[in-house]
Amino acid sequence: MDSAGREDFGATVIEVPKPQPQWDPYENIAEIDWTPMELSSGQAWVSCDRDYAVNGDGEPLAELGFSSIWKRMQPCRETGMVRLRYRGKVASDFTALVHRVADMGDTLGIHKRILDIDSSGGQVEEGIRAGDAIAESGWMVWVREGAVCHSSCVLILAAGDMRMIAGPVGIHRMLRIGSKATSRAELNQELRDIHEQTSQYLQRNGAATAIADLMMTVPNRSLRQLTAQELELFGLSGRNAAADDLDRIRLGRKCGETFVRRQDAFFRDYSLLCTAQGEEVAGMGECSRDLKKRYGFPDRDCPTESPLSEYD
């Protein structure tokens, strides 16, 4: 009997687990602060078309204030696309650059975005912050002929919805800038922390966590260049697997399953025919335009959702 005189049948009390907080892709990224700042870690240019061979890299962008970026991107409303050329280090001002350009793209209705990058690397933490911003704002990433993507730049590559690679991509052991380690044990703990952060980042962005393991085996003073086969195996080239899964769900609802199957067939042929090692990025794009006709793209009912619509 309980204290109120009721009979106690010994009911089992089940504790309902508390809901786990959902992963927030922006947890490592500060809210956009439009305070004017200079781009000091590299150089950037803004173009409203993809034809760098004819039209060059576009207008230089050194100031990252709202009015400066608005002025450079305003003409891109007509084409509906922006190509951001960046040459320099991966640092906090680079993170601000891609975050602000994406935000301005949303403001101006410019949803086709190309990051045309040439970087020897930089800070691993900023690579993760910038990469998460890129992953959530719909960027195609280029490593053009004559450009490189080394060290933490590989994290940027992992984030792109679509990757076109003509220049060399290389990895090595990544160290924390300003490390306070005074012993091997302290350094090892720092490296373990970096490895864990990098692995989680790669996993949520559809790339192989084996990249983080491989990085640990290459001395910081050296560089391990990845082959075209490794780039594909590790999920660093072509279509991003994580972005592809989301697109299949969205496109199936909006454009139908037949559209999705045609897109799958297109990307299989694109990977086989248009991305041979040594091919220029411009050539990959032109090849995709010719190949899309075979599969009925741009689609009449879903033209902007058609694959590689940046080339339509």
PDB file of C-alpha atoms in Angstrom, residues 82-265:
ATOM      1  CA  VAL A  82      29.436  34.456 -58.708  1.00  0.00           C
ATOM      2  CA  ARG A  83      32.964  33.104 -59.011  1.00  0.00           C
ATOM      3  CA  LEU A  84      35.209  33.948 -56.083  1.00  0.00           C
ATOM      4  CA  ARG A  85      38.892  33.595 -56.938  1.00  0.00           C
ATOM      5  CA  TYR A  86      41.107  33.295 -53.854  1.00  0.00           C
ATOM      6  CA  ARG A  87      44.873  32.955 -53.689  1.00  0.00           C
ATOM      7  CA  GLY A  88      46.394  32.781 -50.221  1.00  0.00           C
ATOM      8  CA  LYS A  89      46.292  31.170 -46.805  1.00  0.00           C
ATOM      9  CA  VAL A  90      43.370  29.561 -44.995  1.00  0.00           C
ATOM     10  CA  ALA A  91      42.892  31.924 -42.052  1.00  0.00           C
ATOM     11  CA  SER A  92      40.143  33.775 -40.181  1.00  0.00           C
ATOM     12  CA  ASP A  93      39.786  36.475 -42.853  1.00  0.00           C
ATOM     13  CA  PHE A  94      39.320  33.770 -45.508  1.00  0.00           C
ATOM     14  CA  THR A  95      36.528  32.286 -43.361  1.00  0.00           C
ATOM     15  CA  ALA A  96      34.940  35.748 -43.163  1.00  0.00           C
ATOM     16  CA  LEU A  97      35.321  36.134 -46.939  1.00  0.00           C
ATOM     17  CA  VAL A  98      33.419  32.970 -47.931  1.00  0.00           C
ATOM     18  CA  HIS A  99      30.834  33.485 -45.202  1.00  0.00           C
ATOM     19  CA  ARG A 100      30.122  37.081 -46.238  1.00  0.00           C
ATOM     20  CA  VAL A 101      30.061  36.353 -49.981  1.00  0.00           C
ATOM     21  CA  ALA A 102      27.560  33.527 -49.398  1.00  0.00           C
ATOM     22  CA  ASP A 103      25.400  35.760 -47.214  1.00  0.00           C
ATOM     23  CA  MET A 104      25.485  38.510 -49.832  1.00  0.00           C
ATOM     24  CA  GLY A 105      24.566  35.920 -52.462  1.00  0.00           C
ATOM     25  CA  ASP A 106      21.465  35.048 -50.441  1.00  0.00           C
ATOM     26  CA  THR A 107      20.608  38.737 -50.137  1.00  0.00           C
ATOM     27  CA  LEU A 108      20.973  39.371 -53.879  1.00  0.00           C
ATOM     28  CA  GLY A 109      19.454  36.071 -55.039  1.00  0.00           C
ATOM     29  CA  ILE A 110      22.750  34.730 -56.447  1.00  0.00           C
ATOM     30  CA  HIS A 111      22.660  31.009 -55.727  1.00  0.00           C
ATOM     31  CA  LYS A 112      25.298  29.629 -58.108  1.00  0.00           C
ATOM     32  CA  ARG A 113      28.681  29.988 -56.408  1.00  0.00           C
ATOM     33  CA  ILE A 114      32.152  28.907 -57.453  1.00  0.00           C
ATOM     34  CA  LEU A 115      35.172  29.060 -55.160  1.00  0.00           C
ATOM     35  CA  ASP A 116      38.222  29.173 -57.426  1.00  0.00           C
ATOM     36  CA  ILE A 117      40.964  28.467 -54.882  1.00  0.00           C
ATOM     37  CA  ASP A 118      44.772  28.426 -54.920  1.00  0.00           C
ATOM     38  CA  SER A 119      46.125  27.795 -51.424  1.00  0.00           C
ATOM     39  CA  SER A 120      49.087  26.100 -49.778  1.00  0.00           C
ATOM     40  CA  GLY A 121      47.071  25.703 -46.568  1.00  0.00           C
ATOM     41  CA  GLY A 122      46.933  27.497 -43.248  1.00  0.00           C
ATOM     42  CA  GLN A 123      45.084  27.043 -39.961  1.00  0.00           C
ATOM     43  CA  VAL A 124      43.260  23.745 -39.508  1.00  0.00           C
ATOM     44  CA  GLU A 125      40.607  25.242 -37.213  1.00  0.00           C
ATOM     45  CA  GLU A 126      39.800  27.930 -39.789  1.00  0.00           C
ATOM     46  CA  GLY A 127      39.718  25.262 -42.503  1.00  0.00           C
ATOM     47  CA  ILE A 128      36.969  23.528 -40.529  1.00  0.00           C
ATOM     48  CA  ARG A 129      35.050  26.760 -39.869  1.00  0.00           C
ATOM     49  CA  ALA A 130      35.271  27.918 -43.476  1.00  0.00           C
ATOM     50  CA  GLY A 131      34.453  24.429 -44.743  1.00  0.00           C
ATOM     51  CA  ASP A 132      31.299  24.170 -42.648  1.00  0.00           C
ATOM     52  CA  ALA A 133      30.160  27.560 -43.963  1.00  0.00           C
ATOM     53  CA  ILE A 134      30.847  26.436 -47.555  1.00  0.00           C
ATOM     54  CA  ALA A 135      29.043  23.120 -47.022  1.00  0.00           C
ATOM     55  CA  GLU A 136      25.869  24.870 -45.903  1.00  0.00           C
ATOM     56  CA  SER A 137      25.783  27.498 -48.655  1.00  0.00           C
ATOM     57  CA  GLY A 138      26.075  25.588 -51.947  1.00  0.00           C
ATOM     58  CA  TRP A 139      29.554  26.089 -53.436  1.00  0.00           C
ATOM     59  CA  MET A 140      31.304  24.419 -56.337  1.00  0.00           C
ATOM     60  CA  VAL A 141      35.064  24.324 -55.674  1.00  0.00           C
ATOM     61  CA  TRP A 142      37.753  24.550 -58.361  1.00  0.00           C
ATOM     62  CA  VAL A 143      41.464  23.828 -58.154  1.00  0.00           C
ATOM     63  CA  ARG A 144      42.478  25.213 -61.517  1.00  0.00           C
ATOM     64  CA  GLU A 145      45.502  24.270 -63.608  1.00  0.00           C
ATOM     65  CA  GLY A 146      48.414  26.256 -62.183  1.00  0.00           C
ATOM     66  CA  ALA A 147      46.787  26.357 -58.729  1.00  0.00           C
ATOM     67  CA  VAL A 148      47.452  24.118 -55.713  1.00  0.00           C
ATOM     68  CA  CYS A 149      45.408  22.886 -52.765  1.00  0.00           C
ATOM     69  CA  HIS A 150      47.652  21.715 -49.935  1.00  0.00           C
ATOM     70  CA  SER A 151      47.315  20.903 -46.230  1.00  0.00           C
ATOM     71  CA  SER A 152      44.219  22.526 -44.644  1.00  0.00           C
ATOM     72  CA  CYS A 153      42.992  23.567 -48.114  1.00  0.00           C
ATOM     73  CA  VAL A 154      41.960  19.913 -48.483  1.00  0.00           C
ATOM     74  CA  LEU A 155      39.310  20.585 -45.816  1.00  0.00           C
ATOM     75  CA  ILE A 156      37.874  23.296 -48.067  1.00  0.00           C
ATOM     76  CA  LEU A 157      37.856  20.856 -50.958  1.00  0.00           C
ATOM     77  CA  ALA A 158      35.932  18.323 -48.875  1.00  0.00           C
ATOM     78  CA  ALA A 159      33.134  20.845 -48.270  1.00  0.00           C
ATOM     79  CA  GLY A 160      32.209  21.690 -51.876  1.00  0.00           C
ATOM     80  CA  ASP A 161      29.000  20.357 -53.406  1.00  0.00           C
ATOM     81  CA  MET A 162      30.975  19.693 -56.591  1.00  0.00           C
ATOM     82  CA  ARG A 163      34.768  19.655 -57.027  1.00  0.00           C
ATOM     83  CA  MET A 164      36.656  20.208 -60.308  1.00  0.00           C
ATOM     84  CA  ILE A 165      40.383  19.576 -59.888  1.00  0.00           C
ATOM     85  CA  ALA A 166      43.168  20.208 -62.369  1.00  0.00           C
ATOM     86  CA  GLY A 167      45.974  21.347 -60.035  1.00  0.00           C
ATOM     87  CA  PRO A 168      47.828  19.227 -57.464  1.00  0.00           C
ATOM     88  CA  VAL A 169      46.234  18.364 -54.114  1.00  0.00           C
ATOM     89  CA  GLY A 170      48.580  17.457 -51.260  1.00  0.00           C
ATOM     90  CA  ILE A 171      48.416  16.602 -47.571  1.00  0.00           C
ATOM     91  CA  HIS A 172      50.740  16.496 -44.579  1.00  0.00           C
ATOM     92  CA  ARG A 173      50.605  16.485 -40.788  1.00  0.00           C
ATOM     93  CA  MET A 174      48.701  19.524 -39.540  1.00  0.00           C
ATOM     94  CA  LEU A 175      49.883  21.369 -36.456  1.00  0.00           C
ATOM     95  CA  ARG A 176      48.009  23.881 -34.338  1.00  0.00           C
ATOM     96  CA  ILE A 177      49.204  27.450 -34.903  1.00  0.00           C
ATOM     97  CA  GLY A 178      50.707  28.843 -31.707  1.00  0.00           C
ATOM     98  CA  SER A 179      51.095  25.438 -30.065  1.00  0.00           C
ATOM     99  CA  LYS A 180      52.151  25.606 -26.408  1.00  0.00           C
ATOM    100  CA  ALA A 181      53.375  21.995 -26.294  1.00  0.00           C
ATOM    101  CA  THR A 182      56.662  21.509 -24.438  1.00  0.00           C
ATOM    102  CA  SER A 183      56.868  17.703 -24.592  1.00  0.00           C
ATOM    103  CA  ARG A 184      56.038  14.889 -26.984  1.00  0.00           C
ATOM    104  CA  ALA A 185      53.148  13.887 -24.734  1.00  0.00           C
ATOM    105  CA  GLU A 186      51.613  17.381 -24.900  1.00  0.00           C
ATOM    106  CA  LEU A 187      52.180  17.569 -28.650  1.00  0.00           C
ATOM    107  CA  ASN A 188      50.633  14.131 -29.093  1.00  0.00           C
ATOM    108  CA  GLN A 189      47.536  15.233 -27.177  1.00  0.00           C
ATOM    109  CA  GLU A 190      47.206  18.303 -29.412  1.00  0.00           C
ATOM    110  CA  LEU A 191      47.542  16.117 -32.504  1.00  0.00           C
ATOM    111  CA  ARG A 192      44.914  13.722 -31.187  1.00  0.00           C
ATOM    112  CA  ASP A 193      42.532  16.648 -30.685  1.00  0.00           C
ATOM    113  CA  ILE A 194      43.192  17.908 -34.220  1.00  0.00           C
ATOM    114  CA  HIS A 195      42.777  14.396 -35.622  1.00  0.00           C
ATOM    115  CA  GLU A 196      39.417  13.997 -33.849  1.00  0.00           C
ATOM    116  CA  GLN A 197      38.122  17.380 -35.053  1.00  0.00           C
ATOM    117  CA  THR A 198      39.287  16.666 -38.600  1.00  0.00           C
ATOM    118  CA  SER A 199      37.755  13.176 -38.667  1.00  0.00           C
ATOM    119  CA  GLN A 200      34.373  14.439 -37.469  1.00  0.00           C
ATOM    120  CA  TYR A 201      34.483  17.260 -40.016  1.00  0.00           C
ATOM    121  CA  LEU A 202      35.326  14.921 -42.911  1.00  0.00           C
ATOM    122  CA  GLN A 203      32.616  12.475 -41.884  1.00  0.00           C
ATOM    123  CA  ARG A 204      29.835  15.070 -41.809  1.00  0.00           C
ATOM    124  CA  ASN A 205      30.946  16.415 -45.185  1.00  0.00           C
ATOM    125  CA  GLY A 206      30.925  13.087 -47.011  1.00  0.00           C
ATOM    126  CA  ALA A 207      34.707  12.540 -47.217  1.00  0.00           C
ATOM    127  CA  ALA A 208      36.704   9.564 -45.941  1.00  0.00           C
ATOM    128  CA  THR A 209      38.074   9.832 -42.406  1.00  0.00           C
ATOM    129  CA  ALA A 210      41.076   7.866 -43.720  1.00  0.00           C
ATOM    130  CA  ILE A 211      42.412  11.227 -44.959  1.00  0.00           C
ATOM    131  CA  ALA A 212      42.914  12.311 -41.342  1.00  0.00           C
ATOM    132  CA  ASP A 213      44.808   9.064 -40.618  1.00  0.00           C
ATOM    133  CA  LEU A 214      46.970   9.478 -43.702  1.00  0.00           C
ATOM    134  CA  MET A 215      47.801  13.067 -42.772  1.00  0.00           C
ATOM    135  CA  MET A 216      49.269  11.876 -39.465  1.00  0.00           C
ATOM    136  CA  THR A 217      51.875   9.785 -41.299  1.00  0.00           C
ATOM    137  CA  VAL A 218      53.306  12.599 -43.444  1.00  0.00           C
ATOM    138  CA  PRO A 219      55.831  14.934 -41.715  1.00  0.00           C
ATOM    139  CA  ASN A 220      54.846  18.601 -41.696  1.00  0.00           C
ATOM    140  CA  ARG A 221      57.944  19.530 -43.715  1.00  0.00           C
ATOM    141  CA  SER A 222      56.957  17.045 -46.447  1.00  0.00           C
ATOM    142  CA  LEU A 223      53.964  16.764 -48.773  1.00  0.00           C
ATOM    143  CA  ARG A 224      52.069  13.742 -50.040  1.00  0.00           C
ATOM    144  CA  GLN A 225      50.388  14.497 -53.362  1.00  0.00           C
ATOM    145  CA  LEU A 226      47.135  12.623 -53.882  1.00  0.00           C
ATOM    146  CA  THR A 227      46.512  10.842 -57.172  1.00  0.00           C
ATOM    147  CA  ALA A 228      43.292  11.231 -59.141  1.00  0.00           C
ATOM    148  CA  GLN A 229      42.285   7.751 -57.985  1.00  0.00           C
ATOM    149  CA  GLU A 230      42.888   8.682 -54.324  1.00  0.00           C
ATOM    150  CA  LEU A 231      40.926  11.905 -54.676  1.00  0.00           C
ATOM    151  CA  GLU A 232      37.965   9.907 -55.925  1.00  0.00           C
ATOM    152  CA  LEU A 233      38.429   7.129 -53.348  1.00  0.00           C
ATOM    153  CA  PHE A 234      38.581   9.623 -50.466  1.00  0.00           C
ATOM    154  CA  GLY A 235      35.549  11.587 -51.683  1.00  0.00           C
ATOM    155  CA  LEU A 236      37.444  14.770 -52.555  1.00  0.00           C
ATOM    156  CA  SER A 237      36.638  15.086 -56.256  1.00  0.00           C
ATOM    157  CA  GLY A 238      33.481  15.222 -58.327  1.00  0.00           C
ATOM    158  CA  ARG A 239      30.102  15.182 -56.659  1.00  0.00           C
ATOM    159  CA  ASN A 240      30.036  15.391 -52.861  1.00  0.00           C
ATOM    160  CA  ALA A 241      28.369  12.272 -51.414  1.00  0.00           C
ATOM    161  CA  ALA A 242      26.710  14.134 -48.522  1.00  0.00           C
ATOM    162  CA  ALA A 243      25.345  16.849 -50.810  1.00  0.00           C
ATOM    163  CA  ASP A 244      24.237  14.202 -53.296  1.00  0.00           C
ATOM    164  CA  ASP A 245      22.145  12.378 -50.679  1.00  0.00           C
ATOM    165  CA  LEU A 246      20.324  15.583 -49.735  1.00  0.00           C
ATOM    166  CA  ASP A 247      19.785  16.515 -53.383  1.00  0.00           C
ATOM    167  CA  ARG A 248      18.322  13.107 -54.249  1.00  0.00           C
ATOM    168  CA  ILE A 249      15.683  13.526 -51.550  1.00  0.00           C
ATOM    169  CA  ARG A 250      14.881  17.111 -52.540  1.00  0.00           C
ATOM    170  CA  LEU A 251      14.920  16.511 -56.286  1.00  0.00           C
ATOM    171  CA  GLY A 252      12.849  13.350 -55.994  1.00  0.00           C
ATOM    172  CA  ARG A 253      10.071  15.386 -54.413  1.00  0.00           C
ATOM    173  CA  LYS A 254      10.342  18.373 -56.746  1.00  0.00           C
ATOM    174  CA  CYS A 255      11.405  16.947 -60.109  1.00  0.00           C
ATOM    175  CA  GLY A 256      10.491  13.257 -59.919  1.00  0.00           C
ATOM    176  CA  GLU A 257      12.389   9.978 -59.778  1.00  0.00           C
ATOM    177  CA  THR A 258      12.985   9.914 -63.536  1.00  0.00           C
ATOM    178  CA  PHE A 259      14.913  13.180 -63.208  1.00  0.00           C
ATOM    179  CA  VAL A 260      17.024  11.703 -60.397  1.00  0.00           C
ATOM    180  CA  ARG A 261      17.864   8.580 -62.436  1.00  0.00           C
ATOM    181  CA  ARG A 262      18.889  10.696 -65.441  1.00  0.00           C
ATOM    182  CA  GLN A 263      21.072  12.823 -63.182  1.00  0.00           C
ATOM    183  CA  ASP A 264      22.731   9.709 -61.730  1.00  0.00           C
ATOM    184  CA  ALA A 265      23.488   8.436 -65.239  1.00  0.00           C
TER     185      ALA A 265
END
